[in-house]
PDB file of C-alpha atoms in Angstrom:
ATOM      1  CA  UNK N   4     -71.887  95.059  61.712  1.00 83.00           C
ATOM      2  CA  UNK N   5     -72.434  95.530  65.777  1.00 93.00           C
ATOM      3  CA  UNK N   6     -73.384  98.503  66.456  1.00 95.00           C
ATOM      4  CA  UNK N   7     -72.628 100.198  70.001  1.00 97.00           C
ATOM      5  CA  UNK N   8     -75.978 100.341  72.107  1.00 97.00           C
ATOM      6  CA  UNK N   9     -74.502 102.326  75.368  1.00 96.00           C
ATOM      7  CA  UNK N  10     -75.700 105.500  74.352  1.00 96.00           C
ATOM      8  CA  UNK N  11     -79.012 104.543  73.489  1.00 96.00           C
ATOM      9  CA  UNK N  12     -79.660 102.865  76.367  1.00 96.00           C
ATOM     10  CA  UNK N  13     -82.857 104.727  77.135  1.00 95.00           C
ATOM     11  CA  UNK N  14     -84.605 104.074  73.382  1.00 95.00           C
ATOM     12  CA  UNK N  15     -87.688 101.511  73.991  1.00 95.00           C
ATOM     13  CA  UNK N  16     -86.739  99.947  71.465  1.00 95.00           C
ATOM     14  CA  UNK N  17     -83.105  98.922  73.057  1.00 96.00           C
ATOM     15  CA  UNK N  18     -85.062  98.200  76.655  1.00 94.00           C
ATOM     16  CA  UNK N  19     -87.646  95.814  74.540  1.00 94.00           C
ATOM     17  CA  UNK N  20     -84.886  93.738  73.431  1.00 95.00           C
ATOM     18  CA  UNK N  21     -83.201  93.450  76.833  1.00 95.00           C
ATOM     19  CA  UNK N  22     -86.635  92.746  78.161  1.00 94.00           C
ATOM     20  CA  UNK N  23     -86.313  89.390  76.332  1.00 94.00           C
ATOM     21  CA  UNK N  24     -83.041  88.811  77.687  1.00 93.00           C
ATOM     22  CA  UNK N  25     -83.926  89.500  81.601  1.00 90.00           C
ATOM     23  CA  UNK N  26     -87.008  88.470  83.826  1.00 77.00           C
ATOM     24  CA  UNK N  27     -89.301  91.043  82.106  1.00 74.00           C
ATOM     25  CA  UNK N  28     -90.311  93.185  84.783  1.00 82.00           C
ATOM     26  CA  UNK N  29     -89.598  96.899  84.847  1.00 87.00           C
ATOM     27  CA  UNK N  30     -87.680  96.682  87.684  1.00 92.00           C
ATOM     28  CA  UNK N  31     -84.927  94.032  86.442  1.00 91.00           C
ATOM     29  CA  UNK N  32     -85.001  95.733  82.797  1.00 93.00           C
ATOM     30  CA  UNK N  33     -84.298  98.883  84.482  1.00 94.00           C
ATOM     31  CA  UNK N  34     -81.283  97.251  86.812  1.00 95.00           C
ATOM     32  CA  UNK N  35     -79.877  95.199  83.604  1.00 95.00           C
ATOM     33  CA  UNK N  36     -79.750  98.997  81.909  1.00 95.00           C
ATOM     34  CA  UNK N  37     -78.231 100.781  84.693  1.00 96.00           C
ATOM     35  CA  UNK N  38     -75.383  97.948  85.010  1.00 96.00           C
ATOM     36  CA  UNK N  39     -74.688  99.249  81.487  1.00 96.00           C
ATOM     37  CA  UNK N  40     -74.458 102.489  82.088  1.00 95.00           C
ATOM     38  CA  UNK N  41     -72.567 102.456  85.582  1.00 96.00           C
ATOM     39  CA  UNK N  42     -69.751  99.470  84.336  1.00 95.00           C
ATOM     40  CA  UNK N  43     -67.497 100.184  81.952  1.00 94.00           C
ATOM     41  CA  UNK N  44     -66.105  96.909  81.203  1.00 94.00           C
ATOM     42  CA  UNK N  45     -69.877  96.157  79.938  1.00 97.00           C
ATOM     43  CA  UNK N  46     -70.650  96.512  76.121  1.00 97.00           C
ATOM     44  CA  UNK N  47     -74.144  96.352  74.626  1.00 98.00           C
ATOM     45  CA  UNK N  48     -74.224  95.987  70.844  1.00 97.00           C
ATOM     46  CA  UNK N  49     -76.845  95.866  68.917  1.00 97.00           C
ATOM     47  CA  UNK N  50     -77.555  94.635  64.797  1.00 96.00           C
ATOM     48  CA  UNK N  51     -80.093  96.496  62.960  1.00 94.00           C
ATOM     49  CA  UNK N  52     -81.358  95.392  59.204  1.00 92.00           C
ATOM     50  CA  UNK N  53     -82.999  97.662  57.289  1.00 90.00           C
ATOM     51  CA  UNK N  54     -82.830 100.303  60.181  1.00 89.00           C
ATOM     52  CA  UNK N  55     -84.177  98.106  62.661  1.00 93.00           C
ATOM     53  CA  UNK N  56     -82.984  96.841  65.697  1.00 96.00           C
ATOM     54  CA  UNK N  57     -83.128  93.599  65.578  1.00 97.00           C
ATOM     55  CA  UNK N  58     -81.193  92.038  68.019  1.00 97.00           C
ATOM     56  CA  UNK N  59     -78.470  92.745  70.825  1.00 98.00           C
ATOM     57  CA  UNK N  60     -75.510  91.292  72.250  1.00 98.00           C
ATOM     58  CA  UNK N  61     -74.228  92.399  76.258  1.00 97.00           C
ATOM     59  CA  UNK N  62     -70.872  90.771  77.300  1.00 98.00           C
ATOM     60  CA  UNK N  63     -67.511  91.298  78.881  1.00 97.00           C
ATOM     61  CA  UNK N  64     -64.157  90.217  78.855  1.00 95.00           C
ATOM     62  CA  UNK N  65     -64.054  87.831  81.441  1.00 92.00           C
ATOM     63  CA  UNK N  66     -60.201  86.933  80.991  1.00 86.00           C
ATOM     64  CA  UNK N  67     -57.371  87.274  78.460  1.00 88.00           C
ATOM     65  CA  UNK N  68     -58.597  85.455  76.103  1.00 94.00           C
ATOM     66  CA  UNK N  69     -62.270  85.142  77.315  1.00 97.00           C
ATOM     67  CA  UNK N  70     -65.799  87.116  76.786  1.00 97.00           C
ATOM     68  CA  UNK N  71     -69.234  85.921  78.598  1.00 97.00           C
ATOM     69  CA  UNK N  72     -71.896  86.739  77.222  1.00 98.00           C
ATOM     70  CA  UNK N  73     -74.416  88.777  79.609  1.00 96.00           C
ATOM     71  CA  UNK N  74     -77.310  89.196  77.577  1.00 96.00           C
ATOM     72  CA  UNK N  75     -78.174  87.978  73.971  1.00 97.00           C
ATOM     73  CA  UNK N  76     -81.911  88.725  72.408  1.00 96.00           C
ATOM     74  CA  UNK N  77     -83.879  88.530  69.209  1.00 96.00           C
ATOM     75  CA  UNK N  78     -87.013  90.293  68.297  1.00 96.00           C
ATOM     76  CA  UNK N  79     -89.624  87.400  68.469  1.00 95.00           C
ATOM     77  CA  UNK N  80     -91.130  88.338  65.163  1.00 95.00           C
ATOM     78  CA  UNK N  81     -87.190  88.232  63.731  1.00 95.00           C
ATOM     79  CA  UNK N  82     -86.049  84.743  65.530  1.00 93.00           C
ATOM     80  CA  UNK N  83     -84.755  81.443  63.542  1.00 93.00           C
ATOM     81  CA  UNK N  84     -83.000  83.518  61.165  1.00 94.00           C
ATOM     82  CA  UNK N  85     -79.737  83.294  61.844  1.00 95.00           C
ATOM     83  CA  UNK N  86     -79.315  86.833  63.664  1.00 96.00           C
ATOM     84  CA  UNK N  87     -78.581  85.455  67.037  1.00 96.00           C
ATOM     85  CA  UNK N  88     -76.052  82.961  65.190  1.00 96.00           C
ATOM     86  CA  UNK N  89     -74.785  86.206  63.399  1.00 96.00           C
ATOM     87  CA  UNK N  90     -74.031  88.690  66.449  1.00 97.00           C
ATOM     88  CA  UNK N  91     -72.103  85.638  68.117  1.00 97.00           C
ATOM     89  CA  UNK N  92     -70.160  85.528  64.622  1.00 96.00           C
ATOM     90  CA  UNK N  93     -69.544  88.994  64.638  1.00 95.00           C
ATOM     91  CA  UNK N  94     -68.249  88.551  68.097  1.00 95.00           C
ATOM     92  CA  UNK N  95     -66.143  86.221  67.258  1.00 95.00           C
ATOM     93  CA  UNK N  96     -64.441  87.822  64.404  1.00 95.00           C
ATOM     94  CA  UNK N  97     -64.047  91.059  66.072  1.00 94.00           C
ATOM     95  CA  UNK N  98     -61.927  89.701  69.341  1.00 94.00           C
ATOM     96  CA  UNK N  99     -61.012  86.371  68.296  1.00 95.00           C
ATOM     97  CA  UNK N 100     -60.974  84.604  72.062  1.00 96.00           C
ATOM     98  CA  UNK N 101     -60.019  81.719  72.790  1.00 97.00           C
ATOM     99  CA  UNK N 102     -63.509  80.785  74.940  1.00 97.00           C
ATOM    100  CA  UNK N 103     -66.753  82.299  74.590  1.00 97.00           C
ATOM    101  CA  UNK N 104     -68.962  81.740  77.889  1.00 98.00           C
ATOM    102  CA  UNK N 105     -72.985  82.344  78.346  1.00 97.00           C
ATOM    103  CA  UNK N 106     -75.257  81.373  80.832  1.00 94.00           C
ATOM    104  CA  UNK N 107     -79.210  80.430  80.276  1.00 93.00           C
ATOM    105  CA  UNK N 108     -82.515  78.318  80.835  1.00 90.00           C
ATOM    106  CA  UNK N 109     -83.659  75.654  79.098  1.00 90.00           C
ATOM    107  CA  UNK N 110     -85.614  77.947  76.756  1.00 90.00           C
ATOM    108  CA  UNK N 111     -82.188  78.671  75.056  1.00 92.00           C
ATOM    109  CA  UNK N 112     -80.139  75.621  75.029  1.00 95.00           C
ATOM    110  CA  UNK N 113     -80.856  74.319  72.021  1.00 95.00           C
ATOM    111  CA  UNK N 114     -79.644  78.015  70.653  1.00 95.00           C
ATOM    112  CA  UNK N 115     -76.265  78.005  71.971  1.00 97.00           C
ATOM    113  CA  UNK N 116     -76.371  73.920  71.093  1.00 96.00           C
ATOM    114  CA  UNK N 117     -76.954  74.844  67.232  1.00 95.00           C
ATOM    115  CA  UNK N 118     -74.178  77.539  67.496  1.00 95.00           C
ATOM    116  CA  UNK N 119     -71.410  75.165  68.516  1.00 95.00           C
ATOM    117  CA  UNK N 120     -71.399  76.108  72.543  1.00 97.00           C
ATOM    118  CA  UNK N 121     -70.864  72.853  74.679  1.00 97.00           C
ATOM    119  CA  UNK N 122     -73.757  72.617  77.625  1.00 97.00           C
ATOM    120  CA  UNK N 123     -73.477  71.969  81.101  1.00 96.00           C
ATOM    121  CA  UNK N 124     -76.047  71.846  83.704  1.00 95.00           C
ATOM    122  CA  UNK N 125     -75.898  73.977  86.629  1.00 93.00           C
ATOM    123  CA  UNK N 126     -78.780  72.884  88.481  1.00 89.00           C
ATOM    124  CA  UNK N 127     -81.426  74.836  89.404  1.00 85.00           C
ATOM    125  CA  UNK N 128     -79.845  77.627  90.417  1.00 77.00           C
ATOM    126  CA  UNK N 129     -83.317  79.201  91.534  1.00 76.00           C
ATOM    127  CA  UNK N 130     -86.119  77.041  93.004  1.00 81.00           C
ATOM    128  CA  UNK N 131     -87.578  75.047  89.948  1.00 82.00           C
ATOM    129  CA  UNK N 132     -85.570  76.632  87.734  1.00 83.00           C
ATOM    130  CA  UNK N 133     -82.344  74.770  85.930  1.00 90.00           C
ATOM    131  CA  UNK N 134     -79.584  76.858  84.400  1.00 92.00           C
ATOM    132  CA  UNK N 135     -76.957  76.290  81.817  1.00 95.00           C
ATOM    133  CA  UNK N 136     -73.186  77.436  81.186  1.00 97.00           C
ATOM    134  CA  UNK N 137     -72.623  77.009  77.143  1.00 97.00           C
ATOM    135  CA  UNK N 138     -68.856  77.011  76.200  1.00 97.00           C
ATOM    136  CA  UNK N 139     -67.456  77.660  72.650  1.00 97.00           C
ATOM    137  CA  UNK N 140     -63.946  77.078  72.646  1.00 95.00           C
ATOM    138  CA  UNK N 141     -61.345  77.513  69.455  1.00 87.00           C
ATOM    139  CA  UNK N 142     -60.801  74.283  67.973  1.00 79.00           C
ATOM    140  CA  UNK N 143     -56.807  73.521  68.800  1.00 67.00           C
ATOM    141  CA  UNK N 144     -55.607  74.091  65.306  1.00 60.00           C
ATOM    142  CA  UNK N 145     -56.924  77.726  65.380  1.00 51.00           C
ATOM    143  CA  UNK N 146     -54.990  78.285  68.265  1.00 50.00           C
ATOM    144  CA  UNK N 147     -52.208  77.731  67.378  1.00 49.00           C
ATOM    145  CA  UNK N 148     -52.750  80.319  64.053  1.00 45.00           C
TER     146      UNK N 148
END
């Protein structure tokens, strides 16, 4: 089960994660938290196992039907088992949209790939750097459920 992150948004532990999810420079990881903090319509969960943090999930409902992912992050020593996979399940389950939206680097595309998520290429969005939008969308027949 997700686990609201908001009010621990201080915790290292909490900031480490995001680190992973941001440029990680104090600055930026101190920005990405205060976004949290200051915008409502932001949510930060987080999935722990065994009492640990082990991952978290940002995002916000981006239409009726719609939630884009802002930030998504493993624990390196916790990665390629399934807990990245999971939190987008749990996700899922909980609101049910219609489209799920994210937006990476190349470092994570084959991620949202193995998850379902069609990829498109932005371009390089910053010099030498390409970025990604990933689209999951309901298969037709659940729609219509």
């Amino acid at each position: 089960m997700l686990k609201n992150l908001k009010p621990r948004l201080q915790e290292p532990e909490v900031q480490e994660l995001l680190s992973y999810a941001v440029f990680p420079d104090p600055d930026q990881v101190n920005e990405t938290v205060q976004q949290y903090v200051k915008q409502s319509n932001l949510f930060l969960t987080g999935y722990e196992d065994e009492e640990q943090l082990v991952g978290l999930i940002g995002y916000e409902h981006t239409g009726a039907s719609e939630i884009t992912i802002r930030h998504i992050a493993v624990l390196p020593e916790n990665r390629f088992k399934n807990y990245g996979r999971g939190m987008i399940s749990q996700l899922l389950a909980e609101y049910n949209p219609d489209t799920l939206i994210a937006e990476t680097d190349q470092e994570a595309v084959e991620f949202y790939r193995n998850t379902g998520f069609v990829v498109y290429s932005l371009g390089e969005l910053f010099p030498g750097v390409e970025r990604f939008r990933c689209v999951l969308e309901k298969e037709d027949d659940e729609q219509d459920v």
